[in-house]
Amino acid sequence: MVSKIAPDRYANTGFSVKDTPPEVNERLFREMMAKSPAERVRIGMRMAALARKMVWASIPDDLPEIERRRQFFERFYGEPAPF
């Protein structure tokens, strides 16, 4: 099943990388929308997991665990940790 979202709905909204030619952005959008909703969710979840790993790896591992977690929260969510 293909999404019923119009193919140009997000392709030229400014959410894409600015140095990507519009025709490439449109192609990537079409290819993503051709995937099943479940596959798009899986891709998004893998991207989020990778982002978490990258942020966690950027925090020095010689800090106390609570400090590492505080820094992770602030870097990942962009706001002060509630702890």
Tab-separated table of C-alpha atoms in Angstrom:
chain	number	residue	atom	x	y	z
A	1	MET	CA	0.000	0.000	0.000
A	2	VAL	CA	1.340	3.402	-0.964
A	3	SER	CA	0.705	6.471	1.176
A	4	LYS	CA	-2.110	8.750	0.116
A	5	ILE	CA	-0.004	11.825	0.938
A	6	ALA	CA	0.558	13.956	-2.134
A	7	PRO	CA	4.124	13.317	-3.335
A	8	ASP	CA	5.074	17.004	-3.231
A	9	ARG	CA	3.597	17.675	0.209
A	10	TYR	CA	6.946	17.582	2.002
A	11	ALA	CA	9.392	17.431	-0.887
A	12	ASN	CA	9.861	21.214	-1.144
A	13	THR	CA	8.919	22.435	2.329
A	14	GLY	CA	12.388	23.336	3.561
A	15	PHE	CA	12.657	20.226	5.733
A	16	SER	CA	15.202	18.731	3.357
A	17	VAL	CA	18.920	19.353	3.363
A	18	LYS	CA	19.485	22.651	1.582
A	19	ASP	CA	22.269	21.366	-0.671
A	20	THR	CA	20.143	18.543	-2.089
A	21	PRO	CA	18.810	19.273	-5.578
A	22	PRO	CA	14.982	19.326	-5.626
A	23	GLU	CA	14.788	16.419	-8.085
A	24	VAL	CA	16.899	14.233	-5.780
A	25	ASN	CA	14.818	15.255	-2.771
A	26	GLU	CA	11.624	14.420	-4.653
A	27	ARG	CA	13.021	11.020	-5.689
A	28	LEU	CA	13.993	10.187	-2.104
A	29	PHE	CA	10.548	11.257	-0.918
A	30	ARG	CA	8.818	9.070	-3.550
A	31	GLU	CA	10.986	6.087	-2.637
A	32	MET	CA	10.285	6.510	1.074
A	33	MET	CA	6.545	6.889	0.526
A	34	ALA	CA	6.530	3.727	-1.629
A	35	LYS	CA	7.571	1.734	1.441
A	36	SER	CA	4.945	0.243	3.727
A	37	PRO	CA	4.020	2.210	6.871
A	38	ALA	CA	5.563	-0.563	8.982
A	39	GLU	CA	8.828	-0.338	7.053
A	40	ARG	CA	8.912	3.459	7.459
A	41	VAL	CA	8.378	3.053	11.217
A	42	ARG	CA	11.218	0.503	11.376
A	43	ILE	CA	13.520	2.884	9.496
A	44	GLY	CA	12.611	5.727	11.850
A	45	MET	CA	13.199	3.575	14.906
A	46	ARG	CA	16.602	2.466	13.609
A	47	MET	CA	17.526	6.093	12.927
A	48	ALA	CA	16.491	7.113	16.461
A	49	ALA	CA	18.468	4.216	17.968
A	50	LEU	CA	21.542	5.207	15.977
A	51	ALA	CA	21.150	8.841	17.077
A	52	ARG	CA	21.017	7.721	20.717
A	53	LYS	CA	24.156	5.614	20.245
A	54	MET	CA	25.994	8.519	18.632
A	55	VAL	CA	25.066	10.926	21.428
A	56	TRP	CA	25.961	8.380	24.127
A	57	ALA	CA	29.341	7.710	22.455
A	58	SER	CA	30.116	11.442	22.422
A	59	ILE	CA	29.968	11.694	26.224
A	60	PRO	CA	33.221	10.977	28.089
A	61	ASP	CA	33.036	7.576	29.751
A	62	ASP	CA	35.171	8.639	32.722
A	63	LEU	CA	32.292	10.665	34.190
A	64	PRO	CA	30.023	9.303	36.932
A	65	GLU	CA	27.016	7.451	35.475
A	66	ILE	CA	24.502	10.058	36.667
A	67	GLU	CA	26.505	12.837	34.987
A	68	ARG	CA	26.721	10.879	31.740
A	69	ARG	CA	22.964	10.356	31.831
A	70	ARG	CA	22.358	14.050	32.562
A	71	GLN	CA	24.566	15.089	29.641
A	72	PHE	CA	22.905	12.536	27.393
A	73	PHE	CA	19.451	13.852	28.237
A	74	GLU	CA	20.449	17.453	27.639
A	75	ARG	CA	22.176	16.712	24.328
A	76	PHE	CA	19.503	14.380	23.024
A	77	TYR	CA	16.388	16.287	24.101
A	78	GLY	CA	17.845	19.805	24.051
A	79	GLU	CA	16.594	20.806	27.474
A	80	PRO	CA	17.833	20.567	31.051
A	81	ALA	CA	17.620	17.158	32.652
A	82	PRO	CA	14.945	16.912	35.369
A	83	PHE	CA	17.411	15.178	37.702
